[in-house]
Coordinates of C-alpha atoms in Angstrom, one line a residue:
X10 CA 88.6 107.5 121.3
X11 CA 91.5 108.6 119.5
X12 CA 92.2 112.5 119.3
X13 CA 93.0 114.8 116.1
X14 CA 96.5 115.6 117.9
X15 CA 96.8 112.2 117.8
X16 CA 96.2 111.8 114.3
X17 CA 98.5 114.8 113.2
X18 CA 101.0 112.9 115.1
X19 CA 100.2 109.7 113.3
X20 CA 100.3 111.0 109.6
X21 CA 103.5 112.9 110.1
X22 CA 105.4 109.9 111.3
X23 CA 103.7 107.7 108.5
X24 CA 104.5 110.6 106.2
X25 CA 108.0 111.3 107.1
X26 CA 108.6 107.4 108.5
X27 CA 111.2 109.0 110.6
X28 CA 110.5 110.1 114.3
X29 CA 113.2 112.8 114.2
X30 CA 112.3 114.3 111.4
X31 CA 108.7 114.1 112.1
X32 CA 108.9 115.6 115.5
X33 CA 111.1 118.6 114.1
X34 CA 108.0 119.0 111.5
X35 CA 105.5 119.1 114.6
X36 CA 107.7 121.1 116.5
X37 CA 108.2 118.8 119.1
X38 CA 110.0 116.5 121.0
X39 CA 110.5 113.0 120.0
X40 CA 109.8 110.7 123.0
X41 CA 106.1 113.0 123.2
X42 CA 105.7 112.0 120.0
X43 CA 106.3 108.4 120.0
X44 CA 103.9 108.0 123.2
X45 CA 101.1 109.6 121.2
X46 CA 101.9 106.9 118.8
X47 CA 101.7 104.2 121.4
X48 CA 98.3 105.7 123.1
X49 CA 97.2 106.0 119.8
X50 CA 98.4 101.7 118.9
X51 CA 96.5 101.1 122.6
X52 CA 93.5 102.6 121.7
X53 CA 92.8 101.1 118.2
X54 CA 94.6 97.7 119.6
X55 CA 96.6 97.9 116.8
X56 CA 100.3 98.0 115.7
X57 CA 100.6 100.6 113.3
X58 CA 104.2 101.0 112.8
X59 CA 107.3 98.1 112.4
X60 CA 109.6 99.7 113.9
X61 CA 113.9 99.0 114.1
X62 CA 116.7 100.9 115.2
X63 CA 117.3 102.1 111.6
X64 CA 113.7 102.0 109.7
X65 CA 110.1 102.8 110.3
X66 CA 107.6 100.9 108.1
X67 CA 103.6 101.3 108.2
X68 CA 102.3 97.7 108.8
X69 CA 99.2 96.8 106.6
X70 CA 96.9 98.2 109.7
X71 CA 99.0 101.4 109.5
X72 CA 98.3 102.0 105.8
X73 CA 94.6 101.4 105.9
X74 CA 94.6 103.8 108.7
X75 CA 96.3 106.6 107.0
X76 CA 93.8 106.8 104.5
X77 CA 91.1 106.9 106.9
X78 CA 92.9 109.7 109.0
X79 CA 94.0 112.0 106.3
X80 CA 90.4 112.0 105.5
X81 CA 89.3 113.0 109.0
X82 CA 91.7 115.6 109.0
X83 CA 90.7 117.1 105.7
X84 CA 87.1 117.1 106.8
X85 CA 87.9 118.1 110.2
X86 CA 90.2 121.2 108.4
X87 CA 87.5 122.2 106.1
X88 CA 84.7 122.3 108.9
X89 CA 87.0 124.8 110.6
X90 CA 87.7 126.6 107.3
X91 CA 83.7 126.9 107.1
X92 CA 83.0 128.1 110.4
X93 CA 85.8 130.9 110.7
X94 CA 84.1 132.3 107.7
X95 CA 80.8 132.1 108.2
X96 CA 81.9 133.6 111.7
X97 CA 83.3 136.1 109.8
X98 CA 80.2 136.7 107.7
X99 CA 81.6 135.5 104.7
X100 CA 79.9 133.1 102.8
X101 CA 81.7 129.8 103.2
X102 CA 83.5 126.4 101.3
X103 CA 82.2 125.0 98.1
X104 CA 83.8 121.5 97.5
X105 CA 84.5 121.2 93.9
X106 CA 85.2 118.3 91.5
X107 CA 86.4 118.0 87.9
X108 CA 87.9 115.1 86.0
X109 CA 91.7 115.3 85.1
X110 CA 91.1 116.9 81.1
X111 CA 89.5 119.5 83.0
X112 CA 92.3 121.0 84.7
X113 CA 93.5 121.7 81.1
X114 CA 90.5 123.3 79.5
X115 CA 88.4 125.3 81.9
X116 CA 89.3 124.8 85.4
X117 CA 91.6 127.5 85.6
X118 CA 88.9 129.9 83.9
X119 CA 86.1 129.1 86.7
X120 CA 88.9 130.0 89.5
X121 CA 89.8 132.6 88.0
X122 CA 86.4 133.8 88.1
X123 CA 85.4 132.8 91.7
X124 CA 89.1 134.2 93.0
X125 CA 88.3 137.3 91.9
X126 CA 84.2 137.7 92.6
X127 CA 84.0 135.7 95.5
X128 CA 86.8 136.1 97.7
X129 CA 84.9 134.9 100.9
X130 CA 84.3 131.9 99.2
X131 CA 87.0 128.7 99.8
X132 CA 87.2 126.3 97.0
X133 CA 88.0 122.9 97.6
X134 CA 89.3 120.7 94.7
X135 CA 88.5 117.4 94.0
X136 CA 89.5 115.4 91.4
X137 CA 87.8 112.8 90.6
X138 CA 86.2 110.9 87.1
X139 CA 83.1 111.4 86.1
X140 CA 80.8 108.7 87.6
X141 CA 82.8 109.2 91.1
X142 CA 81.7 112.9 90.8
X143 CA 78.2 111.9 90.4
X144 CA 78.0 109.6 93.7
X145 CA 79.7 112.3 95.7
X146 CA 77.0 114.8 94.2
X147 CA 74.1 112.8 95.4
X148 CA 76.0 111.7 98.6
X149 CA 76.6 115.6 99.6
X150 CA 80.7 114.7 99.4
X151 CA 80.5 117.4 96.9
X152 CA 78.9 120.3 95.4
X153 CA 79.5 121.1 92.2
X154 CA 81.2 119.1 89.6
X155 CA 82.8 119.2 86.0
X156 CA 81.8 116.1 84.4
X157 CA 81.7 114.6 80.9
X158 CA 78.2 113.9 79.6
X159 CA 75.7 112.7 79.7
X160 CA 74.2 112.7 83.1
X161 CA 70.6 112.3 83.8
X162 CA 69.0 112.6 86.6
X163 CA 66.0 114.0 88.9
X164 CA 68.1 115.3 91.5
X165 CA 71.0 115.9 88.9
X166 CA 71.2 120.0 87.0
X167 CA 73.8 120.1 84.2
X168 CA 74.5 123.4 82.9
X169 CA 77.1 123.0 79.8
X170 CA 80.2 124.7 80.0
X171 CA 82.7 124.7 77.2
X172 CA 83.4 122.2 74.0
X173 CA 86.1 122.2 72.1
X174 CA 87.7 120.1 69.1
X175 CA 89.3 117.2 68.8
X176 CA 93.0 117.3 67.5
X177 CA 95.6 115.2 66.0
X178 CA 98.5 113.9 68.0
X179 CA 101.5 113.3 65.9
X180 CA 105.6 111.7 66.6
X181 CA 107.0 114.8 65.1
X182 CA 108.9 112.5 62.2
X183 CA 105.2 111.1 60.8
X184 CA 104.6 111.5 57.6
X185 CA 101.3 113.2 58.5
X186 CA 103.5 115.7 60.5
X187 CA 105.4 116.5 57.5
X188 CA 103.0 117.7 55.4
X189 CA 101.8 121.6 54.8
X190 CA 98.0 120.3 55.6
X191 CA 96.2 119.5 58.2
X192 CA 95.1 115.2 58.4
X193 CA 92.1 114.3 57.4
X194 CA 90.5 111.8 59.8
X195 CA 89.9 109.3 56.8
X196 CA 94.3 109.5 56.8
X197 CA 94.0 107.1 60.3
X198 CA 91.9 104.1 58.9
X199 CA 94.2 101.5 59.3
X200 CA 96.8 103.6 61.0
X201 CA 98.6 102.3 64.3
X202 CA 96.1 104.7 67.1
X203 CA 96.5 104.6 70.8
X204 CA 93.2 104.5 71.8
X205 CA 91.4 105.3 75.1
X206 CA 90.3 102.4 77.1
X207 CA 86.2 101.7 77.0
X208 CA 86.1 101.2 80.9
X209 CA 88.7 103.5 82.5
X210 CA 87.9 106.5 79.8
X211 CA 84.9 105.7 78.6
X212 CA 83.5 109.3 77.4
X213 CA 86.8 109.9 75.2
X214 CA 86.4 106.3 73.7
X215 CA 82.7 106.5 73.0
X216 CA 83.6 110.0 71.2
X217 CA 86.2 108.6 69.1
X218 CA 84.5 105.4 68.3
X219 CA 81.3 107.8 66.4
X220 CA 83.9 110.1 65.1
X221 CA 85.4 107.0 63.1
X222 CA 82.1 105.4 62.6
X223 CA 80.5 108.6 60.9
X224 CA 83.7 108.5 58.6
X225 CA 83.9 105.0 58.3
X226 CA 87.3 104.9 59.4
X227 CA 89.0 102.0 61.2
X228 CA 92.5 102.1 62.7
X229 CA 94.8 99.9 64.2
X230 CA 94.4 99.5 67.7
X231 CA 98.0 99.5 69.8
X232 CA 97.0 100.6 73.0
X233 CA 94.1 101.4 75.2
X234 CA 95.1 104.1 77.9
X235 CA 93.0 106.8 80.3
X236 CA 94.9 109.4 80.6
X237 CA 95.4 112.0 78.0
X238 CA 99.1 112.7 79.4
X239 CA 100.3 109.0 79.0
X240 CA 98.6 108.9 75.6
X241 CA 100.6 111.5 74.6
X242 CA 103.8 109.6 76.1
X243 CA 103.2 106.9 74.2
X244 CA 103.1 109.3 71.0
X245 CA 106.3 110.8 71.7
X246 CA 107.5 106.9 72.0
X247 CA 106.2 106.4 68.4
X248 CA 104.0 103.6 69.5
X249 CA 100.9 105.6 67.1
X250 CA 98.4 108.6 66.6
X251 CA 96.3 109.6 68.7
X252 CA 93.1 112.1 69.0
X253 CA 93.2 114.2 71.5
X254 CA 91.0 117.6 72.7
X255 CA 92.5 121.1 72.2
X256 CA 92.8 121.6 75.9
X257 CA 95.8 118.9 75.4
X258 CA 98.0 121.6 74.2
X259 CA 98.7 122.8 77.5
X260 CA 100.4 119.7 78.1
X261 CA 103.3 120.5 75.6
X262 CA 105.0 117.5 75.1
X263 CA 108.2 117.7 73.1
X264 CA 108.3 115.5 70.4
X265 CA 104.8 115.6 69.8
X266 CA 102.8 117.5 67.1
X267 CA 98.9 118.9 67.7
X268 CA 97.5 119.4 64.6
X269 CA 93.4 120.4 63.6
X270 CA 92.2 117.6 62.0
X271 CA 89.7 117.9 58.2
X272 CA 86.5 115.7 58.6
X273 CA 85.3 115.9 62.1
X274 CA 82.5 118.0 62.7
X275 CA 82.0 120.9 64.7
X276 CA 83.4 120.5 69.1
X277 CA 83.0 116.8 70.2
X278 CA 84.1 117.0 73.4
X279 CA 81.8 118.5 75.9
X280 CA 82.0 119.5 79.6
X281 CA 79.5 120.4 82.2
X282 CA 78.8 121.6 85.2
X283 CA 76.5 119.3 87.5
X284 CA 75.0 119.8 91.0
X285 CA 72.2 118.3 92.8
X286 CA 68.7 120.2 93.1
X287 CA 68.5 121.1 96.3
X288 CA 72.0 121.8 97.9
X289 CA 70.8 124.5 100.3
X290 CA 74.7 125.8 100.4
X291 CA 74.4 129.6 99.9
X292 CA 78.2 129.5 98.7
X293 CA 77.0 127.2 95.9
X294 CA 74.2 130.0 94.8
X295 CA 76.8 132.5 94.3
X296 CA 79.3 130.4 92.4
X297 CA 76.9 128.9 89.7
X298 CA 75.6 132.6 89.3
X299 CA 79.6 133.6 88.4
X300 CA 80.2 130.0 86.5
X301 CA 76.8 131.1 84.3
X302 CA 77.9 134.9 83.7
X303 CA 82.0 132.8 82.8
X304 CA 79.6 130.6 80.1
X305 CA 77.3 133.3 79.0
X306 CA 80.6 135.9 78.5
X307 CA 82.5 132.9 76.5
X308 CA 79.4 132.3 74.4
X309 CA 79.0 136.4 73.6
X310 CA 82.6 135.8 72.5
X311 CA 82.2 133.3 70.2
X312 CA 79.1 135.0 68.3
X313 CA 81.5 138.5 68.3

């Protein structure tokens, strides 16, 4: 059976594809090195490398195998992490995922909040979309997650944590740009829109399809993307408008105008917090308990 110092070995080479240069990042020799490599080819009965005098490659073999050994190492690096603190009396590693819009709207906010109130605690970021989240939830790969809704559920608890509206996203020369008001959503039936795709960002579609419906509105499909960042690339190329949420101003894309948009009621887009009944970690316990006092503070807020 292979060993972990084997596998360091392994992804630094694959990494750096470059014995030298791998070796110097391992502090170590090279011909060491390149016999762990060999042991390690002689124990899987695999070539894992092409190698020449002037390139190292990673055969097909090699590539499937980094992807399995990074994520030994990472689970092999957070089971340490864990133990030293729970040596330590501290209270341990919460795995955390949240889907990509997240990290613009609220993810900073709940680390924030954790960083400071739980300093024994290790946070472990995932991210991941939605219905991945969910599998990992049930399968124990996580244990807390920031999803879009809805999830149901026996073993599933959602707590919602923030909404927020949509806005317009305008090429700065657009005539709808130009003007001293805000759009009105009615202003994109027919327009050219770069719209999110039904099966790669499903939530964001299924939001903008009722929006339109309840306004009885009906643009011009150009594009179907999933990624709020490329959507606004393909804004700043003048390709259409696009909706996108408020947290989307973080992005700051030259070029591109954010405007509030007339006719849509009240915060579409929604995210929550999910976990599964029953995850005995006690780091878990003490991070929903500062999440919920983060919600309950931002609510109070509001009301003020």
């Amino acid at each position: 059976m292979f060993s972990l110092e084997q596998l360091v070995s392994f992804v630094a080479v694959a990494e750096e594809l470059h014995y030298g240069r791998a070796a110097e990042r391992l502090s170590m020799t090279q011909p060491p090195l390149s016999r762990r490599i060999q042991l390690l080819e002689r124990e899987l009965g695999v070539e894992l490398f092409d190698r020449t005098h002037r390139t190292v490659r990673l055969t097909p073999a090699g590539r499937v195998f980094l992807a399995k050994a990074r994520k030994i190492l990472r689970t092999s690096q957070e089971a340490t992490v864990y133990v030293r603190r729970a040596k330590q009396g501290e209270v341990g590693v919460v795995t955390l995922g949240f889907t990509a819009t997240a990290a613009y709207s609220s993810l900073d906010r709940v680390l924030a909040a954790a960083t400071a109130e739980l300093p024994g605690v290790d946070l472990v970021l995932r991210e991941m979309v939605t219905s991945a989240q969910v599998e990992e939830v049930l399968a124990g790969g996580i244990d807390v997650g920031m999803i879009r809704p809805p999830v149901t559920g026996n073993d599933i608890v959602t707590l919602p944590l923030c909404r927020e509206p949509l806005l317009a996203a305008l090429p700065a020369a657009h005539p709808l740009a130009r003007r001293k008001k805000n759009p009105d959503v009615r202003d994109f039936d027919g327009e050219p829109f770069i719209m999110y795709s039904p099966s790669e960002a499903r939530y964001f579609h299924d939001v903008l399809v009722a929006v339109f419906r309840a306004a009885r509105v009906l643009p011009s499909y150009t594009q179907y993307l999933s990624q709020v960042h490329t959507v606004l690339a393909l804004v700043k190329a003048d390709l259409g408008v696009a909706l996108v949420p408020a947290a989307a101003a973080a992005l700051r894309f030259d070029g591109v105008l954010l405007r509030p948009v007339d006719g849509i009621e009240g915060r579409p887009v929604e995210l929550d917090l999910m976990w599964r009944r029953g995850n005995d970690n006690p780091a878990l316990g003490a991070l929903l308990t500062v999440i919920g006092n983060l919600v309950r503070r931002g609510r109070q807020s509001t009301v003020d």
